[in-house]
Coordinates of C-alpha atoms in Angstrom, one line a residue:
M250 CA 6.0 95.0 21.0
L251 CA 6.5 92.2 18.4
Y252 CA 3.6 90.9 16.8
P253 CA 3.5 87.4 15.0
D254 CA 3.3 87.6 11.1
T255 CA 0.1 85.7 10.6
F256 CA 0.4 85.5 6.9
S257 CA 3.8 84.0 7.1
M258 CA 2.6 81.5 9.6
R259 CA -0.3 80.5 7.4
Q260 CA 2.2 80.0 4.4
E261 CA 4.2 77.8 6.5
F262 CA 1.4 75.8 7.9
G263 CA 0.0 75.4 4.3
R264 CA 3.4 74.4 3.1
K265 CA 3.8 71.7 5.7
T266 CA 0.3 70.6 5.2
K267 CA 0.9 69.8 1.5
L268 CA 4.2 68.1 2.3
L269 CA 2.4 65.8 4.8
L270 CA -0.5 65.1 2.3
L271 CA 2.0 64.4 -0.5
A272 CA 3.9 61.9 1.7
A273 CA 0.6 60.3 2.8
V274 CA -0.5 59.9 -0.8
F275 CA 3.1 58.6 -1.9
G276 CA 2.8 56.1 0.9
L277 CA -0.6 54.9 -0.2
L278 CA 0.4 54.6 -3.8
L279 CA 3.5 52.7 -2.7
S280 CA 1.5 50.2 -0.6
L281 CA -0.9 49.6 -3.3
F282 CA 1.7 48.9 -5.8
L283 CA 3.4 46.4 -3.4
M284 CA 0.1 44.8 -2.7
A285 CA -0.6 44.4 -6.4
F286 CA 2.8 43.1 -7.0
N287 CA 2.7 40.5 -4.2
A288 CA -0.9 39.7 -4.7
P289 CA -1.6 35.9 -5.8
T290 CA -3.3 35.7 -9.1
A291 CA -5.7 33.2 -10.6
R292 CA -3.9 30.9 -12.9
A293 CA -4.9 29.7 -16.6
A294 CA -7.4 26.7 -16.7
G295 CA -5.5 23.3 -16.2
F296 CA -6.1 19.9 -14.4
S297 CA -3.6 17.0 -13.6
V298 CA -3.4 13.8 -12.0
D299 CA -0.1 14.3 -10.0
T300 CA 1.2 10.8 -10.4
K301 CA 1.0 9.2 -13.9
N302 CA 1.5 5.5 -12.8
I303 CA -0.7 4.1 -10.0
R304 CA -0.4 0.7 -8.5
F305 CA -3.3 -1.4 -7.0
G306 CA -4.0 -0.4 -3.5
Q307 CA -2.9 3.4 -4.2
Q308 CA -4.7 6.6 -4.1
I309 CA -4.5 9.3 -6.8
S310 CA -3.7 13.1 -6.2
V311 CA -5.1 15.7 -8.4
S312 CA -4.5 19.5 -9.0
G313 CA -6.5 22.2 -10.7
S314 CA -6.8 25.7 -11.7
G315 CA -9.1 28.2 -13.5
F316 CA -12.4 27.4 -11.8
S317 CA -14.5 29.9 -10.2
P318 CA -13.5 31.2 -6.8
N319 CA -14.7 29.0 -4.1
E320 CA -16.9 26.9 -6.3
P321 CA -17.5 23.0 -5.8
V322 CA -15.8 20.8 -8.1
A323 CA -16.9 17.3 -8.8
I324 CA -14.3 14.7 -9.6
W325 CA -14.9 11.3 -11.3
D326 CA -12.9 8.7 -13.3
T327 CA -13.9 6.7 -16.4
D328 CA -12.0 3.3 -17.2
S329 CA -11.1 1.8 -20.5
S330 CA -14.4 0.4 -21.2
G331 CA -16.1 3.7 -20.5
V332 CA -17.6 3.0 -17.0
A333 CA -17.5 6.1 -14.8
A334 CA -17.4 6.2 -11.0
T335 CA -17.5 9.2 -8.7
L336 CA -14.4 10.1 -6.7
G337 CA -15.9 12.8 -4.6
R338 CA -16.3 16.5 -4.5
L339 CA -14.0 19.5 -3.3
F340 CA -14.0 23.3 -3.1
A341 CA -11.6 25.6 -5.2
D342 CA -9.8 28.3 -3.2
N343 CA -10.8 32.0 -3.6
L344 CA -8.6 32.1 -6.8
G345 CA -10.4 28.9 -8.3
N346 CA -7.4 26.7 -7.7
F347 CA -7.0 23.5 -5.8
S348 CA -3.9 21.2 -5.4
G349 CA -3.0 17.8 -3.9
F350 CA -6.6 16.6 -3.5
S351 CA -6.6 12.9 -2.9
P352 CA -9.9 10.9 -2.9
V353 CA -10.2 8.3 -0.4
Y354 CA -10.8 5.5 -2.9
K355 CA -8.1 3.0 -3.2
Y356 CA -7.7 1.4 -6.7
G357 CA -8.2 -2.4 -6.7
S358 CA -10.0 -2.2 -3.3
T359 CA -13.5 -3.3 -4.9
G360 CA -11.9 -5.7 -7.4
E361 CA -13.7 -4.0 -10.4
D362 CA -10.7 -1.9 -11.6
A363 CA -9.1 -3.1 -14.8
P364 CA -5.5 -2.1 -15.4
G365 CA -4.8 0.3 -18.3
T366 CA -5.6 3.9 -19.1
I367 CA -8.0 5.7 -16.7
A368 CA -9.3 9.1 -17.4
V369 CA -10.0 11.5 -14.4
T370 CA -12.5 14.5 -14.9
A371 CA -13.1 17.8 -12.9
K372 CA -16.1 19.8 -13.4
G373 CA -16.9 23.2 -11.9
I374 CA -20.4 22.9 -10.6
N375 CA -21.1 26.8 -11.1
S376 CA -18.9 27.5 -13.9
G377 CA -19.2 24.4 -15.9
T378 CA -15.5 24.2 -16.6
T379 CA -14.8 20.6 -17.4
L380 CA -11.2 19.4 -17.6
T381 CA -9.6 15.7 -18.0
D382 CA -6.4 14.0 -17.5
T383 CA -5.2 10.4 -17.5
F384 CA -3.2 8.1 -15.5
T385 CA -2.2 4.3 -16.0
L386 CA -3.2 1.7 -13.5
A387 CA -0.4 -0.8 -13.5
K388 CA -1.4 -4.4 -13.0
P389 CA 1.3 -6.5 -10.9
T390 CA 3.4 -8.9 -12.9
L391 CA 5.1 -12.2 -12.3
S392 CA 7.8 -14.5 -14.2
S393 CA 9.6 -17.4 -12.9
N394 CA 11.9 -20.2 -14.1
A395 CA 12.7 -23.6 -12.6
V396 CA 15.0 -26.6 -12.8
S397 CA 14.5 -30.0 -11.2
V398 CA 17.6 -31.3 -9.1
A399 CA 18.1 -34.2 -6.7
V400 CA 19.9 -33.4 -3.4
D401 CA 20.9 -36.4 -1.3
G402 CA 18.4 -38.4 -3.3
T403 CA 15.6 -36.1 -2.6
P404 CA 14.1 -34.5 -5.9
L405 CA 13.6 -30.9 -5.6
V406 CA 12.3 -28.1 -7.9
I407 CA 14.4 -24.9 -7.5
S408 CA 12.8 -21.7 -8.9
T409 CA 13.7 -18.2 -9.4
F410 CA 11.1 -15.4 -9.8
A411 CA 10.6 -11.6 -10.1
G412 CA 7.7 -9.1 -10.6
N413 CA 6.9 -5.5 -10.7
N414 CA 4.1 -3.0 -10.1
Y415 CA 3.4 -4.1 -6.7
Y416 CA 2.6 -1.5 -3.8
P417 CA 5.9 -0.2 -2.5
G418 CA 7.1 -2.4 0.5
E419 CA 4.0 -4.7 0.5
K420 CA 4.0 -8.1 1.9
I421 CA 3.6 -10.8 -0.8
S422 CA 2.6 -14.3 0.0
I423 CA 3.7 -17.2 -2.2
W424 CA 2.4 -20.9 -2.8
I425 CA 3.0 -23.4 -5.4
T426 CA 0.2 -25.7 -6.9
D427 CA 1.4 -29.1 -8.5
G428 CA -0.2 -31.0 -11.2
A429 CA -2.5 -32.9 -8.8
G430 CA -3.8 -29.7 -7.2
K431 CA -1.8 -30.2 -4.0
V432 CA -0.9 -26.6 -2.6
L433 CA 2.1 -25.9 -0.8
G434 CA 2.8 -22.5 1.1
L435 CA 6.3 -21.1 0.6
G436 CA 6.2 -18.1 2.9
Y437 CA 6.4 -14.7 1.7
C438 CA 8.6 -11.8 0.4
N439 CA 8.5 -8.1 0.2
A440 CA 8.3 -5.6 -2.7
D441 CA 10.8 -3.0 -2.7
G442 CA 10.3 1.0 -2.5
G443 CA 9.6 0.9 -6.4
G444 CA 7.2 -1.8 -6.4
K445 CA 9.6 -4.6 -7.6
M446 CA 9.5 -8.0 -5.9
P447 CA 11.3 -9.5 -4.2
N448 CA 13.2 -6.7 -2.5
D449 CA 15.9 -9.2 -1.6
P450 CA 18.5 -9.9 -4.4
I451 CA 18.2 -13.6 -3.8
S452 CA 14.9 -14.4 -5.6
G453 CA 14.9 -18.0 -5.3
L454 CA 12.8 -20.7 -3.7
F455 CA 12.9 -24.4 -3.6
F456 CA 10.5 -27.2 -2.7
A457 CA 10.1 -31.1 -2.9
G458 CA 8.8 -32.1 -6.2
T459 CA 9.7 -33.9 -9.6
P460 CA 10.0 -32.6 -13.1
G461 CA 6.6 -31.4 -14.5
A462 CA 4.3 -28.4 -14.6
Y463 CA 3.3 -26.4 -11.6
K464 CA 1.5 -23.0 -10.9
L465 CA 3.6 -20.4 -8.8
S466 CA 1.1 -18.0 -7.3
V467 CA 1.7 -14.7 -5.3
N468 CA -0.8 -12.4 -3.6
G469 CA -0.1 -8.7 -2.5
N470 CA -1.4 -8.3 1.0
T471 CA -1.9 -4.5 0.2
S472 CA -2.6 -4.4 -3.5
G473 CA -4.9 -7.4 -3.2
Q474 CA -3.9 -8.8 -6.5
T475 CA -3.4 -12.5 -6.9
I476 CA -0.9 -13.3 -9.9
V477 CA -0.3 -16.9 -11.3
A478 CA 2.6 -17.9 -13.6
D479 CA 3.1 -21.4 -15.2
L480 CA 6.3 -23.1 -13.8
I481 CA 7.8 -26.0 -15.8
A482 CA 10.6 -28.0 -14.1
R483 CA 12.8 -29.9 -16.3

């Protein structure tokens, strides 16, 4: 009768067990390495206003890093005269970062915003980390020229006009005021996607009038800004 060699069986079992353990350990180390390699990491401290030129009627967007994980972050702005106003609060993610946060406030909506450089500050409530960036609030502009002509005996004033820094695509109402204070509505135009007005290459208008001084006024229906330009018809 043949009997199994129990000693050899134990050796073989031990060898297989060691191989299995080594394979398991190697697999664990490999998975840990891959996790460490692919894991997101916290970035160095930084804060920025994502768009550096803001028009009246627009909101800003901010991004930041280097704050404590999940901490609340207060956001406020300070205008060129030193007046500060809150823009709300957000929470950093589990790495202390945030991106693309847009406060609900639209510049120019209260009539108190002065154009120029505005500083935006983010402060971590727990860490005390405080970072600042700036943007420029651009005021709409308006320029015009005019000539006085007569068509079939009727005196007319023909004017060209142009402007910039309006809200992209916004509707802009136009009217003229003569030297006696009489107001004449002249319809409207639209700004183009870059904030220039009018969006139509033909930037002229005309109205019944004699040579003299006038006021050309425009009002952006989105930006809420009224701009007045002197118009001299000769």
